[in-house]
Amino acid sequence: MRAARGLVGALVAVSLLSGTLPASAQDGGPPAKELFGAAKTAAPLATRSIGFYSRGCLAGASELPANGPAATAVRQGAQGPLWQAMRPSRDRAWGHPALIDFLERFAASVPQVSRWPGILVGDMSQPRGGPMRTGHASHQVGLDADIWLTPSPGRAFTPQERESVSATMIVRPDRLDVDRKVWTADHLAVIRAAAQDANVERIFVNAAIKKALCRDAQGDRAWLAKVRPYWGHDYHMHVRLFCPKDSPDCRPQEPPPVGDGCGSELAWWFSDEVLHPKPSPTPQKPKPPLTLADLPAACTAVLDAR
């Protein structure tokens, strides 16, 4: 690996001097999550998503404003921002401009299809994308966003509330279905509106939420194919966009299987194998963290850009 420059070189030097490099990363350099997690500004390069959603980076990112414009056409008269970016201390409200455009467009549509006055946006990407120090394997190329399945309260949160307010748990304690005291027709309408956007490639939710969507959806069900069950996602939907045209180095996800995903493949998520997995007889060694060498070569230039 060629000698690192700029931010990369500085962080490598600090890690070596302090002796903080994990043994598993010493040969390939420091963990990429430390390098990208330390970047505080977007790379001043032409905008493009580079690599795969879980192994890539982002050049020319845009930041989602903390608040959207005021909601003015809410059915029940509540006001407040159309969107609010949550957990600002994490500095993960960055994305490809296509993601910012989607969130703005989607937030404006939510009061029209539901009683929600707006949305709460969780993690997107870091200023230069890449692996995160905590929480996500994906969200690396600026095309993923977590949207809470909790409506905006119809007013702007205080800075303290943005850090402390929790999303609402949607899934029942036994994991077999949604909590009927929480789940409403508005949840379905909001998820459907996101899935029907032409730029959305995939939406990940807990299997219990997918089950409720399959049961409650009426009329056109084609959008259900985009909504796939995945571990976690009890409190939010994870929206993923298609690779933009300006990003030839972005690697798309495989298309979803044919059908609405409400058949036997969904039933598997409620089997004992999934809900009550048996511990492995031989503990597996954790995978070593990604290093810069594991990412597309262009990600070094993204880190170095000034």
mmCIF file of C-alpha atoms in Angstrom:
data_model
loop_
_atom_site.group_PDB
_atom_site.id
_atom_site.type_symbol
_atom_site.label_atom_id
_atom_site.label_comp_id
_atom_site.label_asym_id
_atom_site.label_seq_id
_atom_site.Cartn_x
_atom_site.Cartn_y
_atom_site.Cartn_z
ATOM 1 C CA MET A 1 0.000 0.000 0.000
ATOM 2 C CA ARG A 2 1.428 3.357 -1.002
ATOM 3 C CA ALA A 3 2.385 5.875 1.643
ATOM 4 C CA ALA A 4 -0.655 7.657 3.036
ATOM 5 C CA ARG A 5 -1.029 11.416 2.657
ATOM 6 C CA GLY A 6 -3.101 14.185 4.238
ATOM 7 C CA LEU A 7 -5.765 13.084 6.713
ATOM 8 C CA VAL A 8 -4.890 9.440 6.172
ATOM 9 C CA GLY A 9 -1.233 10.002 6.954
ATOM 10 C CA ALA A 10 -1.942 12.145 9.986
ATOM 11 C CA LEU A 11 -4.267 9.593 11.531
ATOM 12 C CA VAL A 12 -1.903 6.734 10.832
ATOM 13 C CA ALA A 13 0.915 8.678 12.513
ATOM 14 C CA VAL A 14 -1.194 9.422 15.580
ATOM 15 C CA SER A 15 -2.259 5.788 15.855
ATOM 16 C CA LEU A 16 1.317 4.549 15.611
ATOM 17 C CA LEU A 17 2.616 7.046 18.164
ATOM 18 C CA SER A 18 -0.124 6.238 20.659
ATOM 19 C CA GLY A 19 0.057 2.501 20.085
ATOM 20 C CA THR A 20 -3.696 2.331 19.447
ATOM 21 C CA LEU A 21 -3.640 0.251 16.270
ATOM 22 C CA PRO A 22 -5.460 -3.067 16.772
ATOM 23 C CA ALA A 23 -3.230 -6.035 16.049
ATOM 24 C CA SER A 24 -5.631 -7.259 13.357
ATOM 25 C CA ALA A 25 -5.249 -3.958 11.500
ATOM 26 C CA GLN A 26 -1.527 -3.340 11.847
ATOM 27 C CA ASP A 27 -0.556 -4.988 8.552
ATOM 28 C CA GLY A 28 -3.256 -3.281 6.468
ATOM 29 C CA GLY A 29 -3.252 0.055 8.262
ATOM 30 C CA PRO A 30 -5.658 1.407 10.882
ATOM 31 C CA PRO A 31 -9.338 0.505 10.709
ATOM 32 C CA ALA A 32 -11.083 2.498 7.996
ATOM 33 C CA LYS A 33 -13.833 3.390 10.475
ATOM 34 C CA GLU A 34 -11.304 5.476 12.434
ATOM 35 C CA LEU A 35 -10.151 7.320 9.320
ATOM 36 C CA PHE A 36 -13.627 8.106 8.027
ATOM 37 C CA GLY A 37 -15.028 8.702 11.493
ATOM 38 C CA ALA A 38 -12.463 11.474 12.009
ATOM 39 C CA ALA A 39 -13.420 13.375 8.824
ATOM 40 C CA LYS A 40 -15.528 16.426 9.696
ATOM 41 C CA THR A 41 -16.082 17.937 6.261
ATOM 42 C CA ALA A 42 -17.251 16.670 2.890
ATOM 43 C CA ALA A 43 -14.595 15.847 0.306
ATOM 44 C CA PRO A 44 -14.357 18.851 -2.072
ATOM 45 C CA LEU A 45 -14.603 16.662 -5.160
ATOM 46 C CA ALA A 46 -17.175 15.986 -7.840
ATOM 47 C CA THR A 47 -20.167 14.289 -6.249
ATOM 48 C CA ARG A 48 -20.207 10.510 -6.541
ATOM 49 C CA SER A 49 -20.991 7.422 -4.537
ATOM 50 C CA ILE A 50 -18.089 4.968 -4.694
ATOM 51 C CA GLY A 51 -18.276 1.212 -4.116
ATOM 52 C CA PHE A 52 -20.987 -0.843 -2.441
ATOM 53 C CA TYR A 53 -23.323 0.274 0.341
ATOM 54 C CA SER A 54 -21.267 -1.664 2.913
ATOM 55 C CA ARG A 55 -17.824 -1.144 1.382
ATOM 56 C CA GLY A 56 -17.301 2.290 -0.100
ATOM 57 C CA CYS A 57 -17.186 6.043 0.439
ATOM 58 C CA LEU A 58 -18.713 9.336 -0.707
ATOM 59 C CA ALA A 59 -17.274 12.366 -2.485
ATOM 60 C CA GLY A 60 -18.957 15.762 -2.665
ATOM 61 C CA ALA A 61 -21.542 15.002 0.024
ATOM 62 C CA SER A 62 -24.354 17.356 1.022
ATOM 63 C CA GLU A 63 -25.686 17.762 4.555
ATOM 64 C CA LEU A 64 -29.384 17.499 5.350
ATOM 65 C CA PRO A 65 -30.557 20.709 7.064
ATOM 66 C CA ALA A 66 -31.473 20.111 10.694
ATOM 67 C CA ASN A 67 -35.075 21.182 10.023
ATOM 68 C CA GLY A 68 -37.252 21.092 6.963
ATOM 69 C CA PRO A 69 -39.686 23.873 6.107
ATOM 70 C CA ALA A 70 -42.821 24.184 8.180
ATOM 71 C CA ALA A 71 -45.657 21.792 7.468
ATOM 72 C CA THR A 72 -48.610 23.862 6.289
ATOM 73 C CA ALA A 73 -51.152 21.335 5.014
ATOM 74 C CA VAL A 74 -51.407 18.824 7.809
ATOM 75 C CA ARG A 75 -54.827 17.258 8.143
ATOM 76 C CA GLN A 76 -55.130 17.753 11.902
ATOM 77 C CA GLY A 77 -53.691 21.256 11.913
ATOM 78 C CA ALA A 78 -50.382 20.452 13.617
ATOM 79 C CA GLN A 79 -47.423 22.528 12.554
ATOM 80 C CA GLY A 80 -43.697 22.013 12.744
ATOM 81 C CA PRO A 81 -40.834 21.058 10.415
ATOM 82 C CA LEU A 82 -41.501 18.561 7.637
ATOM 83 C CA TRP A 83 -38.378 16.738 8.799
ATOM 84 C CA GLN A 84 -36.000 16.835 11.740
ATOM 85 C CA ALA A 85 -32.493 15.369 11.731
ATOM 86 C CA MET A 86 -32.005 13.406 14.947
ATOM 87 C CA ARG A 87 -28.819 12.710 16.959
ATOM 88 C CA PRO A 88 -26.827 15.630 15.450
ATOM 89 C CA SER A 89 -23.847 14.857 17.700
ATOM 90 C CA ARG A 90 -23.178 11.770 15.582
ATOM 91 C CA ASP A 91 -22.549 13.941 12.478
ATOM 92 C CA ARG A 92 -24.267 11.399 10.230
ATOM 93 C CA ALA A 93 -26.724 13.628 8.354
ATOM 94 C CA TRP A 94 -24.719 13.572 5.110
ATOM 95 C CA GLY A 95 -25.536 11.987 1.783
ATOM 96 C CA HIS A 96 -25.403 12.119 -1.971
ATOM 97 C CA PRO A 97 -27.570 15.035 -3.175
ATOM 98 C CA ALA A 98 -29.976 12.429 -4.564
ATOM 99 C CA LEU A 99 -30.611 11.262 -0.993
ATOM 100 C CA ILE A 100 -31.183 14.818 0.227
ATOM 101 C CA ASP A 101 -33.624 15.383 -2.655
ATOM 102 C CA PHE A 102 -35.470 12.172 -1.800
ATOM 103 C CA LEU A 103 -35.813 13.050 1.886
ATOM 104 C CA GLU A 104 -37.110 16.529 1.083
ATOM 105 C CA ARG A 105 -39.577 15.153 -1.467
ATOM 106 C CA PHE A 106 -40.683 12.292 0.751
ATOM 107 C CA ALA A 107 -41.105 14.477 3.847
ATOM 108 C CA ALA A 108 -43.364 16.822 1.879
ATOM 109 C CA SER A 109 -45.527 13.873 0.767
ATOM 110 C CA VAL A 110 -45.976 12.356 4.233
ATOM 111 C CA PRO A 111 -48.631 14.824 5.516
ATOM 112 C CA GLN A 112 -50.533 14.268 2.281
ATOM 113 C CA VAL A 113 -50.770 10.478 2.668
ATOM 114 C CA SER A 114 -51.016 10.221 6.464
ATOM 115 C CA ARG A 115 -51.796 12.129 9.649
ATOM 116 C CA TRP A 116 -48.090 12.575 10.349
ATOM 117 C CA PRO A 117 -46.980 16.232 10.254
ATOM 118 C CA GLY A 118 -43.455 15.221 9.306
ATOM 119 C CA ILE A 119 -40.658 12.671 9.692
ATOM 120 C CA LEU A 120 -37.696 12.098 11.984
ATOM 121 C CA VAL A 121 -34.485 11.202 10.173
ATOM 122 C CA GLY A 122 -31.864 9.078 11.912
ATOM 123 C CA ASP A 123 -28.456 8.069 10.587
ATOM 124 C CA MET A 124 -27.531 8.742 6.978
ATOM 125 C CA SER A 125 -23.792 8.820 6.208
ATOM 126 C CA GLN A 126 -20.646 10.501 7.512
ATOM 127 C CA PRO A 127 -19.200 13.573 5.725
ATOM 128 C CA ARG A 128 -17.054 11.349 3.505
ATOM 129 C CA GLY A 129 -19.094 8.175 3.883
ATOM 130 C CA GLY A 130 -17.069 5.077 4.638
ATOM 131 C CA PRO A 131 -17.315 2.677 7.586
ATOM 132 C CA MET A 132 -18.665 4.048 10.853
ATOM 133 C CA ARG A 133 -17.105 3.608 14.270
ATOM 134 C CA THR A 134 -20.384 2.232 15.640
ATOM 135 C CA GLY A 135 -23.752 0.995 14.545
ATOM 136 C CA HIS A 136 -23.823 0.223 10.833
ATOM 137 C CA ALA A 137 -22.154 -2.004 8.289
ATOM 138 C CA SER A 138 -23.776 -0.109 5.416
ATOM 139 C CA HIS A 139 -24.540 3.650 5.098
ATOM 140 C CA GLN A 140 -21.111 4.062 3.477
ATOM 141 C CA VAL A 141 -21.884 5.623 0.066
ATOM 142 C CA GLY A 142 -24.436 8.290 0.964
ATOM 143 C CA LEU A 143 -27.512 6.445 -0.328
ATOM 144 C CA ASP A 144 -28.925 4.987 2.917
ATOM 145 C CA ALA A 145 -31.135 6.737 5.474
ATOM 146 C CA ASP A 146 -32.888 5.537 8.623
ATOM 147 C CA ILE A 147 -36.345 7.057 8.919
ATOM 148 C CA TRP A 148 -37.936 6.589 12.310
ATOM 149 C CA LEU A 149 -41.348 4.937 12.409
ATOM 150 C CA THR A 150 -42.334 7.678 14.835
ATOM 151 C CA PRO A 151 -44.091 10.773 13.512
ATOM 152 C CA SER A 152 -42.640 14.204 14.090
ATOM 153 C CA PRO A 153 -44.476 15.800 17.041
ATOM 154 C CA GLY A 154 -45.723 18.841 15.126
ATOM 155 C CA ARG A 155 -43.111 21.152 16.666
ATOM 156 C CA ALA A 156 -39.354 21.516 16.539
ATOM 157 C CA PHE A 157 -37.439 19.476 19.098
ATOM 158 C CA THR A 158 -34.996 21.240 21.383
ATOM 159 C CA PRO A 159 -31.305 20.365 20.899
ATOM 160 C CA GLN A 160 -31.458 18.200 24.019
ATOM 161 C CA GLU A 161 -34.542 16.354 22.767
ATOM 162 C CA ARG A 162 -32.849 15.575 19.461
ATOM 163 C CA GLU A 163 -30.212 13.680 21.408
ATOM 164 C CA SER A 164 -32.453 11.998 23.973
ATOM 165 C CA VAL A 165 -35.906 11.294 22.504
ATOM 166 C CA SER A 166 -36.249 7.627 21.539
ATOM 167 C CA ALA A 167 -37.995 6.132 18.535
ATOM 168 C CA THR A 168 -41.104 4.045 19.208
ATOM 169 C CA MET A 169 -40.798 0.263 19.374
ATOM 170 C CA ILE A 170 -43.096 -1.190 16.700
ATOM 171 C CA VAL A 171 -42.546 -4.930 17.244
ATOM 172 C CA ARG A 172 -44.309 -7.067 19.833
ATOM 173 C CA PRO A 173 -42.099 -8.555 22.603
ATOM 174 C CA ASP A 174 -42.525 -12.095 21.243
ATOM 175 C CA ARG A 175 -41.258 -10.874 17.827
ATOM 176 C CA LEU A 176 -44.174 -12.569 16.022
ATOM 177 C CA ASP A 177 -46.085 -9.462 14.987
ATOM 178 C CA VAL A 178 -46.303 -5.706 15.362
ATOM 179 C CA ASP A 179 -47.628 -4.152 18.537
ATOM 180 C CA ARG A 180 -51.263 -3.400 17.669
ATOM 181 C CA LYS A 181 -51.303 -0.587 20.252
ATOM 182 C CA VAL A 182 -48.650 1.186 18.183
ATOM 183 C CA TRP A 183 -49.137 0.081 14.574
ATOM 184 C CA THR A 184 -51.568 2.208 12.542
ATOM 185 C CA ALA A 185 -52.708 2.684 8.966
ATOM 186 C CA ASP A 186 -50.419 5.720 8.886
ATOM 187 C CA HIS A 187 -47.349 3.500 9.288
ATOM 188 C CA LEU A 188 -48.411 1.517 6.242
ATOM 189 C CA ALA A 189 -49.128 4.686 4.247
ATOM 190 C CA VAL A 190 -45.745 6.220 5.072
ATOM 191 C CA ILE A 191 -43.766 3.075 4.193
ATOM 192 C CA ARG A 192 -45.771 2.626 0.999
ATOM 193 C CA ALA A 193 -45.080 6.225 -0.056
ATOM 194 C CA ALA A 194 -41.337 5.656 0.361
ATOM 195 C CA ALA A 195 -41.400 2.346 -1.522
ATOM 196 C CA GLN A 196 -43.336 3.870 -4.423
ATOM 197 C CA ASP A 197 -40.626 6.483 -5.036
ATOM 198 C CA ALA A 198 -38.833 5.577 -8.270
ATOM 199 C CA ASN A 199 -35.398 6.287 -6.769
ATOM 200 C CA VAL A 200 -35.812 3.829 -3.894
ATOM 201 C CA GLU A 201 -34.058 0.506 -4.453
ATOM 202 C CA ARG A 202 -34.843 -1.233 -1.167
ATOM 203 C CA ILE A 203 -36.445 -0.690 2.246
ATOM 204 C CA PHE A 204 -35.420 -2.844 5.215
ATOM 205 C CA VAL A 205 -37.788 -3.401 8.144
ATOM 206 C CA ASN A 206 -38.216 -5.965 10.893
ATOM 207 C CA ALA A 207 -39.958 -9.128 9.674
ATOM 208 C CA ALA A 208 -42.951 -8.401 11.925
ATOM 209 C CA ILE A 209 -43.427 -5.063 10.156
ATOM 210 C CA LYS A 210 -43.211 -6.759 6.769
ATOM 211 C CA LYS A 211 -45.822 -9.244 8.010
ATOM 212 C CA ALA A 212 -48.172 -6.393 8.946
ATOM 213 C CA LEU A 213 -47.645 -4.728 5.573
ATOM 214 C CA CYS A 214 -48.441 -7.972 3.754
ATOM 215 C CA ARG A 215 -51.599 -8.413 5.812
ATOM 216 C CA ASP A 216 -52.878 -4.833 5.639
ATOM 217 C CA ALA A 217 -51.906 -3.628 2.141
ATOM 218 C CA GLN A 218 -54.830 -3.158 -0.231
ATOM 219 C CA GLY A 219 -54.990 -2.583 -3.979
ATOM 220 C CA ASP A 220 -51.659 -2.321 -5.792
ATOM 221 C CA ARG A 221 -49.133 -4.478 -3.936
ATOM 222 C CA ALA A 222 -46.194 -4.173 -6.332
ATOM 223 C CA TRP A 223 -44.360 -1.825 -3.938
ATOM 224 C CA LEU A 224 -44.136 -4.603 -1.342
ATOM 225 C CA ALA A 225 -41.354 -6.251 -3.364
ATOM 226 C CA LYS A 226 -38.979 -3.447 -2.338
ATOM 227 C CA VAL A 227 -39.692 -3.883 1.371
ATOM 228 C CA ARG A 228 -37.557 -6.725 2.724
ATOM 229 C CA PRO A 229 -37.228 -8.143 6.247
ATOM 230 C CA TYR A 230 -33.917 -7.859 8.029
ATOM 231 C CA TRP A 231 -32.602 -8.242 11.576
ATOM 232 C CA GLY A 232 -33.188 -5.229 13.779
ATOM 233 C CA HIS A 233 -35.135 -2.342 12.229
ATOM 234 C CA ASP A 234 -37.732 -2.564 15.014
ATOM 235 C CA TYR A 235 -37.982 1.216 15.348
ATOM 236 C CA HIS A 236 -37.241 2.532 11.862
ATOM 237 C CA MET A 237 -37.213 1.781 8.165
ATOM 238 C CA HIS A 238 -33.889 1.758 6.370
ATOM 239 C CA VAL A 239 -34.354 3.353 2.943
ATOM 240 C CA ARG A 240 -31.751 2.678 0.252
ATOM 241 C CA LEU A 241 -31.573 4.479 -3.099
ATOM 242 C CA PHE A 242 -30.423 3.190 -6.473
ATOM 243 C CA CYS A 243 -26.934 4.200 -7.623
ATOM 244 C CA PRO A 244 -27.145 7.683 -9.221
ATOM 245 C CA LYS A 245 -26.193 8.252 -12.854
ATOM 246 C CA ASP A 246 -23.254 10.451 -11.820
ATOM 247 C CA SER A 247 -21.638 7.564 -9.926
ATOM 248 C CA PRO A 248 -20.283 4.918 -12.329
ATOM 249 C CA ASP A 249 -18.198 3.371 -9.532
ATOM 250 C CA CYS A 250 -21.262 2.775 -7.355
ATOM 251 C CA ARG A 251 -22.190 -0.911 -7.182
ATOM 252 C CA PRO A 252 -25.932 -1.622 -7.035
ATOM 253 C CA GLN A 253 -27.640 -4.275 -4.974
ATOM 254 C CA GLU A 254 -29.041 -7.370 -6.604
ATOM 255 C CA PRO A 255 -32.728 -6.965 -7.528
ATOM 256 C CA PRO A 256 -35.170 -8.424 -4.998
ATOM 257 C CA PRO A 257 -36.678 -11.844 -5.705
ATOM 258 C CA VAL A 258 -39.769 -11.964 -7.895
ATOM 259 C CA GLY A 259 -43.027 -11.481 -6.017
ATOM 260 C CA ASP A 260 -44.219 -9.418 -3.077
ATOM 261 C CA GLY A 261 -42.102 -11.269 -0.501
ATOM 262 C CA CYS A 262 -45.123 -12.295 1.557
ATOM 263 C CA GLY A 263 -44.856 -16.056 1.104
ATOM 264 C CA SER A 264 -42.581 -18.797 2.396
ATOM 265 C CA GLU A 265 -39.532 -16.547 2.453
ATOM 266 C CA LEU A 266 -41.281 -14.353 5.035
ATOM 267 C CA ALA A 267 -42.467 -17.349 7.079
ATOM 268 C CA TRP A 268 -38.812 -18.375 7.569
ATOM 269 C CA TRP A 269 -38.222 -15.263 9.680
ATOM 270 C CA PHE A 270 -40.683 -16.594 12.277
ATOM 271 C CA SER A 271 -39.135 -20.056 12.577
ATOM 272 C CA ASP A 272 -37.283 -21.255 15.686
ATOM 273 C CA GLU A 273 -34.100 -21.160 13.643
ATOM 274 C CA VAL A 274 -34.400 -17.370 13.492
ATOM 275 C CA LEU A 275 -36.324 -16.470 16.643
ATOM 276 C CA HIS A 276 -34.529 -18.893 18.963
ATOM 277 C CA PRO A 277 -31.145 -19.671 17.403
ATOM 278 C CA LYS A 278 -28.997 -22.248 19.139
ATOM 279 C CA PRO A 279 -25.545 -21.077 20.204
ATOM 280 C CA SER A 280 -22.724 -22.216 17.983
ATOM 281 C CA PRO A 281 -20.672 -25.089 19.489
ATOM 282 C CA THR A 282 -17.513 -23.352 18.330
ATOM 283 C CA PRO A 283 -17.407 -19.589 18.955
ATOM 284 C CA GLN A 284 -16.605 -17.706 15.759
ATOM 285 C CA LYS A 285 -13.753 -15.257 15.688
ATOM 286 C CA PRO A 286 -14.927 -11.694 14.964
ATOM 287 C CA LYS A 287 -14.106 -10.394 11.518
ATOM 288 C CA PRO A 288 -11.236 -7.905 11.415
ATOM 289 C CA PRO A 289 -12.342 -4.332 10.719
ATOM 290 C CA LEU A 290 -12.165 -3.013 7.185
ATOM 291 C CA THR A 291 -9.011 -1.101 6.332
ATOM 292 C CA LEU A 292 -8.523 1.471 3.600
ATOM 293 C CA ALA A 293 -7.015 -1.280 1.449
ATOM 294 C CA ASP A 294 -10.355 -3.123 1.592
ATOM 295 C CA LEU A 295 -12.216 -0.186 0.029
ATOM 296 C CA PRO A 296 -12.179 1.022 -3.587
ATOM 297 C CA ALA A 297 -8.904 2.765 -4.468
ATOM 298 C CA ALA A 298 -10.715 6.059 -5.045
ATOM 299 C CA CYS A 299 -11.582 6.213 -1.337
ATOM 300 C CA THR A 300 -7.979 7.167 -0.523
ATOM 301 C CA ALA A 301 -8.367 10.286 -2.678
ATOM 302 C CA VAL A 302 -11.674 11.021 -0.938
ATOM 303 C CA LEU A 303 -9.934 11.016 2.460
ATOM 304 C CA ASP A 304 -6.968 13.061 1.168
ATOM 305 C CA ALA A 305 -9.019 15.750 -0.621
ATOM 306 C CA ARG A 306 -8.617 19.318 0.677
#
